[in-house]
CSV table of N, CA and C in Angstrom, one decimal:
chain,number,residue,atom,x,y,z
A,1,UNK,N,-53.7,-27.4,-4.5
A,1,UNK,CA,-52.4,-27.7,-3.9
A,1,UNK,C,-52.1,-26.8,-2.8
A,2,UNK,N,-51.9,-27.3,-1.6
A,2,UNK,CA,-51.6,-26.3,-0.6
A,2,UNK,C,-50.5,-25.4,-0.6
A,3,UNK,N,-50.7,-24.1,-0.2
A,3,UNK,CA,-49.6,-23.2,-0.3
A,3,UNK,C,-48.5,-23.6,0.6
A,4,UNK,N,-47.3,-23.7,0.0
A,4,UNK,CA,-46.1,-23.9,0.8
A,4,UNK,C,-45.9,-25.4,1.0
A,5,UNK,N,-46.9,-26.2,0.9
A,5,UNK,CA,-46.9,-27.6,1.0
A,5,UNK,C,-46.1,-28.1,2.3
A,6,UNK,N,-46.4,-27.7,3.5
A,6,UNK,CA,-45.6,-27.9,4.7
A,6,UNK,C,-45.4,-29.3,5.0
A,7,UNK,N,-46.3,-30.3,4.5
A,7,UNK,CA,-46.1,-31.6,4.9
A,7,UNK,C,-45.2,-32.5,4.0
A,8,UNK,N,-44.5,-31.9,3.1
A,8,UNK,CA,-43.7,-32.6,2.1
A,8,UNK,C,-42.4,-31.9,1.8
A,9,UNK,N,-41.4,-32.7,1.3
A,9,UNK,CA,-40.1,-32.1,1.0
A,9,UNK,C,-40.3,-31.4,-0.3
A,10,UNK,N,-39.7,-30.1,-0.3
A,10,UNK,CA,-39.9,-29.3,-1.6
A,10,UNK,C,-39.2,-30.0,-2.7
A,11,UNK,N,-39.6,-29.9,-3.9
A,11,UNK,CA,-39.0,-30.4,-5.1
A,11,UNK,C,-39.3,-31.8,-5.4
A,12,UNK,N,-40.1,-32.5,-4.5
A,12,UNK,CA,-40.4,-33.9,-4.7
A,12,UNK,C,-41.7,-33.9,-5.6
A,13,UNK,N,-41.5,-34.7,-6.7
A,13,UNK,CA,-42.7,-34.8,-7.7
A,13,UNK,C,-43.0,-36.2,-7.8
A,14,UNK,N,-44.4,-36.5,-7.7
A,14,UNK,CA,-44.9,-37.8,-7.8
A,14,UNK,C,-45.1,-38.1,-9.3
A,15,UNK,N,-44.8,-39.2,-9.8
A,15,UNK,CA,-45.1,-39.7,-11.2
A,15,UNK,C,-46.0,-40.9,-11.2
A,16,UNK,N,-46.9,-40.8,-12.2
A,16,UNK,CA,-47.7,-42.0,-12.4
A,16,UNK,C,-46.9,-43.0,-13.2
A,17,UNK,N,-47.0,-44.3,-12.9
A,17,UNK,CA,-46.1,-45.3,-13.6
A,17,UNK,C,-46.5,-45.5,-15.0
A,18,UNK,N,-47.7,-45.1,-15.4
A,18,UNK,CA,-48.3,-45.1,-16.8
A,18,UNK,C,-49.2,-44.0,-17.0
A,19,UNK,N,-49.0,-43.3,-18.1
A,19,UNK,CA,-49.8,-42.2,-18.4
A,19,UNK,C,-51.5,-42.5,-18.2
A,20,UNK,N,-52.2,-41.6,-17.6
A,20,UNK,CA,-53.6,-41.8,-17.5
A,20,UNK,C,-54.2,-41.4,-18.9
A,21,UNK,N,-55.1,-42.1,-19.2
A,21,UNK,CA,-55.8,-41.9,-20.5
A,21,UNK,C,-57.2,-41.4,-20.3
A,22,UNK,N,-57.8,-40.5,-21.1
A,22,UNK,CA,-59.0,-40.1,-21.1
A,22,UNK,C,-59.9,-40.9,-22.1
A,23,UNK,N,-60.9,-41.5,-21.7
A,23,UNK,CA,-61.6,-42.3,-22.6
A,23,UNK,C,-63.0,-41.7,-22.9
A,24,UNK,N,-63.7,-42.2,-23.8
A,24,UNK,CA,-64.9,-41.7,-24.2
A,24,UNK,C,-66.0,-41.9,-23.2
A,25,UNK,N,-65.9,-41.3,-22.0
A,25,UNK,CA,-66.9,-41.6,-21.0
A,25,UNK,C,-67.2,-40.2,-20.3
A,26,UNK,N,-67.2,-39.2,-21.1
A,26,UNK,CA,-67.5,-38.0,-20.5
A,26,UNK,C,-66.2,-37.3,-19.9
A,27,UNK,N,-65.1,-37.7,-20.3
A,27,UNK,CA,-63.8,-37.0,-19.9
A,27,UNK,C,-63.3,-37.5,-18.7
A,28,UNK,N,-63.7,-38.6,-18.2
A,28,UNK,CA,-63.2,-39.0,-16.9
A,28,UNK,C,-61.8,-39.8,-17.2
A,29,UNK,N,-60.8,-39.5,-16.4
A,29,UNK,CA,-59.5,-40.1,-16.5
A,29,UNK,C,-59.7,-41.5,-16.3
A,30,UNK,N,-58.8,-42.3,-16.9
A,30,UNK,CA,-58.8,-43.8,-16.8
A,30,UNK,C,-57.4,-44.2,-16.2
A,31,UNK,N,-57.4,-44.8,-15.1
A,31,UNK,CA,-56.2,-45.3,-14.4
A,31,UNK,C,-56.5,-46.6,-13.7
A,32,UNK,N,-55.6,-47.5,-14.0
A,32,UNK,CA,-55.9,-48.8,-13.3
A,32,UNK,C,-55.8,-48.8,-11.9
A,33,UNK,N,-56.3,-49.7,-11.1
A,33,UNK,CA,-56.2,-49.7,-9.7
A,33,UNK,C,-54.7,-49.8,-9.3
A,34,UNK,N,-53.9,-50.6,-9.9
A,34,UNK,CA,-52.5,-50.8,-9.7
A,34,UNK,C,-51.7,-49.4,-9.8
A,35,UNK,N,-52.1,-48.7,-10.9
A,35,UNK,CA,-51.4,-47.3,-11.1
A,35,UNK,C,-51.8,-46.4,-9.9
A,36,UNK,N,-53.1,-46.4,-9.5
A,36,UNK,CA,-53.7,-45.6,-8.5
A,36,UNK,C,-52.9,-45.9,-7.1
A,37,UNK,N,-52.9,-47.3,-6.9
A,37,UNK,CA,-52.3,-47.8,-5.6
A,37,UNK,C,-50.8,-47.3,-5.6
A,38,UNK,N,-50.1,-47.3,-6.7
A,38,UNK,CA,-48.7,-46.8,-6.8
A,38,UNK,C,-48.7,-45.3,-6.4
A,39,UNK,N,-49.7,-44.5,-6.8
A,39,UNK,CA,-49.7,-43.1,-6.5
A,39,UNK,C,-49.9,-42.9,-5.0
A,40,UNK,N,-50.7,-43.8,-4.3
A,40,UNK,CA,-50.9,-43.8,-2.9
A,40,UNK,C,-49.7,-44.1,-2.2
A,41,UNK,N,-49.0,-45.2,-2.7
A,41,UNK,CA,-47.7,-45.6,-2.1
A,41,UNK,C,-46.7,-44.5,-2.1
A,42,UNK,N,-46.6,-43.8,-3.3
A,42,UNK,CA,-45.6,-42.7,-3.5
A,42,UNK,C,-46.0,-41.5,-2.5
A,43,UNK,N,-47.3,-41.3,-2.4
A,43,UNK,CA,-47.7,-40.2,-1.4
A,43,UNK,C,-47.3,-40.6,0.1
A,44,UNK,N,-47.5,-41.9,0.4
A,44,UNK,CA,-47.0,-42.4,1.7
A,44,UNK,C,-45.5,-42.3,1.9
A,45,UNK,N,-44.8,-42.6,0.9
A,45,UNK,CA,-43.4,-42.5,0.9
A,45,UNK,C,-42.8,-41.1,1.1
A,46,UNK,N,-43.6,-40.1,0.7
A,46,UNK,CA,-43.2,-38.7,1.0
A,46,UNK,C,-43.5,-38.1,2.4
A,47,UNK,N,-44.3,-39.0,3.1
A,47,UNK,CA,-44.5,-38.5,4.6
A,47,UNK,C,-43.2,-38.6,5.3
A,48,UNK,N,-42.8,-37.4,5.9
A,48,UNK,CA,-41.5,-37.5,6.6
A,48,UNK,C,-41.4,-38.6,7.6
A,49,UNK,N,-40.2,-39.3,7.7
A,49,UNK,CA,-40.0,-40.4,8.6
A,49,UNK,C,-40.3,-40.2,10.0
A,50,UNK,N,-40.0,-38.9,10.5
A,50,UNK,CA,-40.3,-38.7,11.8
A,50,UNK,C,-41.7,-38.7,12.1
A,51,UNK,N,-42.6,-38.5,11.2
A,51,UNK,CA,-44.0,-38.8,11.4
A,51,UNK,C,-44.5,-40.1,11.2
A,52,UNK,N,-43.9,-40.9,10.2
A,52,UNK,CA,-44.3,-42.3,10.0
A,52,UNK,C,-43.9,-43.1,11.2
A,53,UNK,N,-42.8,-42.7,11.8
A,53,UNK,CA,-42.5,-43.5,13.1
A,53,UNK,C,-43.4,-43.4,14.2
A,54,UNK,N,-44.2,-42.3,14.2
A,54,UNK,CA,-45.3,-42.0,15.2
A,54,UNK,C,-46.6,-42.7,14.9
A,55,UNK,N,-46.8,-43.1,13.6
A,55,UNK,CA,-48.0,-43.7,13.3
A,55,UNK,C,-48.1,-45.1,13.9
A,56,UNK,N,-49.2,-45.4,14.4
A,56,UNK,CA,-49.3,-46.6,15.2
A,56,UNK,C,-50.6,-47.3,15.0
A,57,UNK,N,-50.6,-48.6,14.6
A,57,UNK,CA,-51.8,-49.5,14.5
A,57,UNK,C,-52.7,-48.9,13.5
A,58,UNK,N,-52.2,-48.6,12.2
A,58,UNK,CA,-53.1,-48.1,11.1
A,58,UNK,C,-52.7,-48.7,9.8
A,59,UNK,N,-53.6,-48.9,9.1
A,59,UNK,CA,-53.4,-49.6,7.7
A,59,UNK,C,-54.1,-48.7,6.7
A,60,UNK,N,-53.5,-48.6,5.5
A,60,UNK,CA,-54.0,-47.9,4.5
A,60,UNK,C,-54.5,-48.7,3.3
A,61,UNK,N,-55.6,-48.5,2.8
A,61,UNK,CA,-56.3,-49.2,1.7
A,61,UNK,C,-56.6,-48.4,0.5
A,62,UNK,N,-56.8,-49.0,-0.6
A,62,UNK,CA,-57.3,-48.3,-1.7
A,62,UNK,C,-58.6,-49.2,-2.1
A,63,UNK,N,-59.6,-48.4,-2.3
A,63,UNK,CA,-60.9,-49.0,-2.9
A,63,UNK,C,-61.4,-48.2,-4.1
A,64,UNK,N,-62.3,-48.8,-4.9
A,64,UNK,CA,-62.6,-48.3,-6.1
A,64,UNK,C,-63.7,-47.1,-5.7
A,65,UNK,N,-64.7,-47.4,-4.9
A,65,UNK,CA,-65.7,-46.4,-4.7
A,65,UNK,C,-66.1,-46.4,-3.2
A,66,UNK,N,-66.5,-45.3,-2.7
A,66,UNK,CA,-67.0,-45.2,-1.3
A,66,UNK,C,-68.4,-45.7,-1.3
A,67,UNK,N,-69.1,-45.7,-0.1
A,67,UNK,CA,-70.4,-46.2,0.1
A,67,UNK,C,-71.4,-45.3,-0.8
A,68,UNK,N,-72.4,-45.9,-1.3
A,68,UNK,CA,-73.3,-45.1,-2.3
A,68,UNK,C,-73.8,-43.8,-1.6
A,69,UNK,N,-73.9,-43.7,-0.3
A,69,UNK,CA,-74.5,-42.4,0.2
A,69,UNK,C,-73.5,-41.3,0.1
A,70,UNK,N,-72.2,-41.5,-0.3
A,70,UNK,CA,-71.2,-40.4,-0.3
A,70,UNK,C,-70.3,-40.7,-1.5
A,71,UNK,N,-70.9,-40.5,-2.7
A,71,UNK,CA,-70.1,-40.9,-3.9
A,71,UNK,C,-69.0,-40.0,-4.3
A,72,UNK,N,-68.8,-38.8,-3.6
A,72,UNK,CA,-67.7,-37.9,-3.8
A,72,UNK,C,-66.6,-38.0,-2.9
A,73,UNK,N,-66.7,-39.0,-1.9
A,73,UNK,CA,-65.7,-39.0,-0.8
A,73,UNK,C,-64.4,-39.5,-1.4
A,74,UNK,N,-63.3,-38.7,-1.1
A,74,UNK,CA,-62.0,-39.1,-1.7
A,74,UNK,C,-61.3,-40.0,-0.7
A,75,UNK,N,-61.5,-39.9,0.6
A,75,UNK,CA,-60.8,-40.6,1.6
A,75,UNK,C,-61.5,-40.7,2.8
A,76,UNK,N,-61.1,-41.7,3.7
A,76,UNK,CA,-61.9,-41.9,4.9
A,76,UNK,C,-60.9,-42.5,6.0
A,77,UNK,N,-60.9,-41.8,7.2
A,77,UNK,CA,-60.2,-42.4,8.3
A,77,UNK,C,-61.2,-42.9,9.2
A,78,UNK,N,-61.0,-44.2,9.8
A,78,UNK,CA,-61.8,-44.8,10.6
A,78,UNK,C,-60.9,-45.3,11.7
A,79,UNK,N,-61.2,-44.9,13.0
A,79,UNK,CA,-60.3,-45.4,14.1
A,79,UNK,C,-60.4,-44.4,15.2
A,80,UNK,N,-59.4,-44.6,16.1
A,80,UNK,CA,-59.2,-43.7,17.3
A,80,UNK,C,-57.9,-43.1,17.1
A,81,UNK,N,-58.1,-41.7,17.0
A,81,UNK,CA,-56.9,-40.8,16.7
A,81,UNK,C,-55.8,-41.0,17.9
A,82,UNK,N,-54.5,-40.8,17.5
A,82,UNK,CA,-53.5,-41.0,18.6
A,82,UNK,C,-53.8,-40.2,19.9
A,83,UNK,N,-54.3,-38.9,19.5
A,83,UNK,CA,-54.6,-38.0,20.7
A,83,UNK,C,-55.6,-38.5,21.7
A,84,UNK,N,-56.5,-39.4,21.2
A,84,UNK,CA,-57.6,-39.9,22.0
A,84,UNK,C,-57.3,-41.3,22.7
A,85,UNK,N,-56.1,-41.8,22.4
A,85,UNK,CA,-55.8,-43.2,23.0
A,85,UNK,C,-55.3,-43.1,24.3
A,86,UNK,N,-55.7,-43.9,25.2
A,86,UNK,CA,-55.3,-44.0,26.5
A,86,UNK,C,-54.7,-45.4,27.0
A,87,UNK,N,-54.8,-45.5,28.3
A,87,UNK,CA,-54.2,-46.9,28.8
A,87,UNK,C,-55.2,-48.0,28.3
A,88,UNK,N,-56.4,-47.7,28.1
A,88,UNK,CA,-57.5,-48.6,27.6
A,88,UNK,C,-57.2,-49.2,26.2
A,89,UNK,N,-56.3,-48.5,25.5
A,89,UNK,CA,-56.0,-48.8,24.0
A,89,UNK,C,-55.1,-49.9,23.9
A,90,UNK,N,-55.6,-51.2,23.8
A,90,UNK,CA,-54.8,-52.3,23.6
A,90,UNK,C,-55.6,-53.4,22.9
A,91,UNK,N,-55.0,-54.1,22.1
A,91,UNK,CA,-55.6,-55.3,21.5
A,91,UNK,C,-56.8,-55.0,20.5
A,92,UNK,N,-56.8,-53.8,20.0
A,92,UNK,CA,-57.9,-53.3,19.1
A,92,UNK,C,-57.4,-53.6,17.6
A,93,UNK,N,-58.4,-53.6,16.7
A,93,UNK,CA,-58.0,-53.8,15.3
A,93,UNK,C,-57.4,-52.4,14.9
A,94,UNK,N,-56.6,-52.4,13.8
A,94,UNK,CA,-55.9,-51.3,13.4
A,94,UNK,C,-56.9,-50.3,12.8
A,95,UNK,N,-56.5,-48.9,13.0
A,95,UNK,CA,-57.4,-47.9,12.4
A,95,UNK,C,-57.2,-48.2,10.8
A,96,UNK,N,-58.1,-47.7,10.1
A,96,UNK,CA,-58.3,-47.9,8.6
A,96,UNK,C,-58.3,-46.4,7.9
A,97,UNK,N,-57.4,-46.3,7.0
A,97,UNK,CA,-57.5,-45.2,6.0
A,97,UNK,C,-57.8,-45.8,4.7
A,98,UNK,N,-58.9,-45.3,4.0
A,98,UNK,CA,-59.3,-45.8,2.7
A,98,UNK,C,-59.1,-44.5,1.8
A,99,UNK,N,-58.5,-44.8,0.7
A,99,UNK,CA,-58.4,-43.7,-0.4
A,99,UNK,C,-59.2,-44.3,-1.5
A,100,UNK,N,-60.1,-43.5,-2.2
A,100,UNK,CA,-61.0,-44.0,-3.1
A,100,UNK,C,-60.6,-43.5,-4.5
A,101,UNK,N,-60.4,-44.4,-5.4
A,101,UNK,CA,-60.0,-44.2,-6.8
A,101,UNK,C,-61.0,-43.5,-7.7
A,102,UNK,N,-62.3,-43.9,-7.7
A,102,UNK,CA,-63.3,-43.4,-8.6
A,102,UNK,C,-63.6,-42.0,-8.4
A,103,UNK,N,-63.8,-41.5,-7.3
A,103,UNK,CA,-64.1,-40.1,-7.1
A,103,UNK,C,-62.9,-39.2,-7.4
A,104,UNK,N,-61.8,-39.7,-7.2
A,104,UNK,CA,-60.5,-38.9,-7.5
A,104,UNK,C,-60.4,-38.7,-9.0
A,105,UNK,N,-60.6,-39.7,-9.7
A,105,UNK,CA,-60.4,-39.8,-11.1
A,105,UNK,C,-61.6,-38.9,-11.7
A,106,UNK,N,-62.8,-38.9,-11.2
A,106,UNK,CA,-63.8,-38.1,-11.7
A,106,UNK,C,-63.7,-36.6,-11.5
A,107,UNK,N,-63.0,-36.2,-10.4
A,107,UNK,CA,-62.9,-34.7,-10.1
A,107,UNK,C,-61.6,-34.2,-10.8
A,108,UNK,N,-60.7,-35.0,-11.2
A,108,UNK,CA,-59.4,-34.5,-11.8
A,108,UNK,C,-59.5,-34.4,-13.3
A,109,UNK,N,-58.9,-33.5,-13.9
A,109,UNK,CA,-58.8,-33.3,-15.3
A,109,UNK,C,-57.6,-33.8,-15.9
A,110,UNK,N,-56.5,-33.8,-15.2
A,110,UNK,CA,-55.2,-34.3,-15.8
A,110,UNK,C,-54.6,-35.4,-14.9
A,111,UNK,N,-53.6,-36.1,-15.3
A,111,UNK,CA,-52.8,-36.9,-14.5
A,111,UNK,C,-52.1,-36.2,-13.4
A,112,UNK,N,-51.6,-35.0,-13.7
A,112,UNK,CA,-51.0,-34.2,-12.5
A,112,UNK,C,-52.0,-33.8,-11.5
A,113,UNK,N,-53.2,-33.6,-11.9
A,113,UNK,CA,-54.2,-33.3,-10.9
A,113,UNK,C,-54.4,-34.6,-10.0
A,114,UNK,N,-54.5,-35.7,-10.6
A,114,UNK,CA,-54.6,-37.0,-9.8
A,114,UNK,C,-53.5,-37.1,-8.8
A,115,UNK,N,-52.3,-36.8,-9.3
A,115,UNK,CA,-51.1,-37.0,-8.4
A,115,UNK,C,-51.2,-36.1,-7.2
A,116,UNK,N,-51.6,-34.8,-7.5
A,116,UNK,CA,-51.7,-33.8,-6.4
A,116,UNK,C,-52.9,-34.1,-5.4
A,117,UNK,N,-54.0,-34.5,-6.0
A,117,UNK,CA,-55.2,-34.8,-5.1
A,117,UNK,C,-54.9,-36.1,-4.3
A,118,UNK,N,-54.3,-37.0,-4.7
A,118,UNK,CA,-54.0,-38.2,-4.0
A,118,UNK,C,-53.1,-37.9,-2.9
A,119,UNK,N,-52.1,-37.1,-3.2
A,119,UNK,CA,-51.2,-36.7,-2.1
A,119,UNK,C,-51.9,-35.9,-1.0
A,120,UNK,N,-52.8,-35.0,-1.4
A,120,UNK,CA,-53.5,-34.2,-0.5
A,120,UNK,C,-54.3,-35.1,0.4
A,121,UNK,N,-55.1,-36.0,-0.3
A,121,UNK,CA,-56.0,-36.9,0.5
A,121,UNK,C,-55.2,-37.8,1.4
A,122,UNK,N,-54.1,-38.3,1.0
A,122,UNK,CA,-53.3,-39.2,2.0
A,122,UNK,C,-52.9,-38.4,3.2
A,123,UNK,N,-52.4,-37.2,2.9
A,123,UNK,CA,-51.9,-36.3,4.1
A,123,UNK,C,-53.2,-36.1,4.9
A,124,UNK,N,-54.3,-35.7,4.4
A,124,UNK,CA,-55.5,-35.3,5.2
A,124,UNK,C,-55.9,-36.5,6.0
A,125,UNK,N,-55.9,-37.7,5.5
A,125,UNK,CA,-56.4,-38.8,6.3
A,125,UNK,C,-55.4,-39.2,7.4
A,126,UNK,N,-54.1,-39.0,7.1
A,126,UNK,CA,-53.1,-39.4,8.1
A,126,UNK,C,-53.2,-38.3,9.2
A,127,UNK,N,-53.5,-37.1,8.8
A,127,UNK,CA,-53.6,-36.0,9.8
A,127,UNK,C,-54.7,-36.4,10.8
A,128,UNK,N,-55.9,-37.0,10.3
A,128,UNK,CA,-56.9,-37.4,11.3
A,128,UNK,C,-56.4,-38.5,12.2
A,129,UNK,N,-55.4,-39.4,11.8
A,129,UNK,CA,-54.9,-40.3,12.7
A,129,UNK,C,-54.1,-39.6,13.8
A,130,UNK,N,-53.5,-38.5,13.5
A,130,UNK,CA,-52.8,-37.7,14.5
A,130,UNK,C,-53.7,-36.8,15.3
A,131,UNK,N,-55.0,-36.8,15.0
A,131,UNK,CA,-56.0,-36.0,15.9
A,131,UNK,C,-56.2,-34.6,15.3
A,132,UNK,N,-55.8,-34.3,14.1
A,132,UNK,CA,-56.1,-33.0,13.5
A,132,UNK,C,-57.4,-33.0,12.8
A,133,UNK,N,-58.2,-32.0,13.2
A,133,UNK,CA,-59.6,-32.1,12.6
A,133,UNK,C,-59.8,-31.4,11.3
A,134,UNK,N,-60.9,-31.5,10.6
A,134,UNK,CA,-61.1,-30.9,9.3
A,134,UNK,C,-60.9,-29.3,9.2
A,135,UNK,N,-61.3,-28.7,10.3
A,135,UNK,CA,-61.2,-27.2,10.3
A,135,UNK,C,-59.9,-26.8,10.2
A,136,UNK,N,-58.9,-27.5,11.0
A,136,UNK,CA,-57.4,-27.1,11.0
A,136,UNK,C,-56.9,-27.6,9.6
A,137,UNK,N,-57.3,-28.7,9.1
A,137,UNK,CA,-56.7,-29.1,7.8
A,137,UNK,C,-57.1,-28.1,6.6
A,138,UNK,N,-58.4,-27.7,6.7
A,138,UNK,CA,-58.8,-26.6,5.6
A,138,UNK,C,-57.9,-25.4,5.8
A,139,UNK,N,-57.7,-25.0,7.0
A,139,UNK,CA,-56.9,-23.8,7.3
A,139,UNK,C,-55.4,-24.0,6.7
A,140,UNK,N,-54.9,-25.2,6.8
A,140,UNK,CA,-53.6,-25.5,6.2
A,140,UNK,C,-53.6,-25.9,4.8
A,141,UNK,N,-54.8,-25.8,4.2
A,141,UNK,CA,-54.8,-26.1,2.7
A,141,UNK,C,-54.9,-27.6,2.3
A,142,UNK,N,-55.3,-28.5,3.3
A,142,UNK,CA,-55.5,-29.8,3.0
A,142,UNK,C,-57.0,-30.2,3.2
A,143,UNK,N,-57.9,-29.4,2.8
A,143,UNK,CA,-59.2,-29.6,3.0
A,143,UNK,C,-60.0,-30.4,2.0
């Protein structure tokens, strides 16, 4: 969890709509896609309105797994960051932010870990939409 959590209102706590269960599969948390989508939605709702108003032509998706070549990928931003858009930017498909359920559940030990990691991943990918690179995100605690 980032120190000071600068991208979120203090005291706001996400909750999972249903408790995550650990099944007999090596300790991987179990959470339905609908439950995970709700966590992503809650994370998006905590983005300050002054930032969400600036987001332009971007859609957020939840997928179960990333491409086979990167099985630990938690999230992916695909598009043209706001800082790189110019007069030529018109009539293009929306940028795409994808949050991956499987890798998140595999890396987290508790439901609270899933909530925190989902929030960090959502903020991280939205930051890419604003043109913030990985180096800066790592320095801010959103790596």
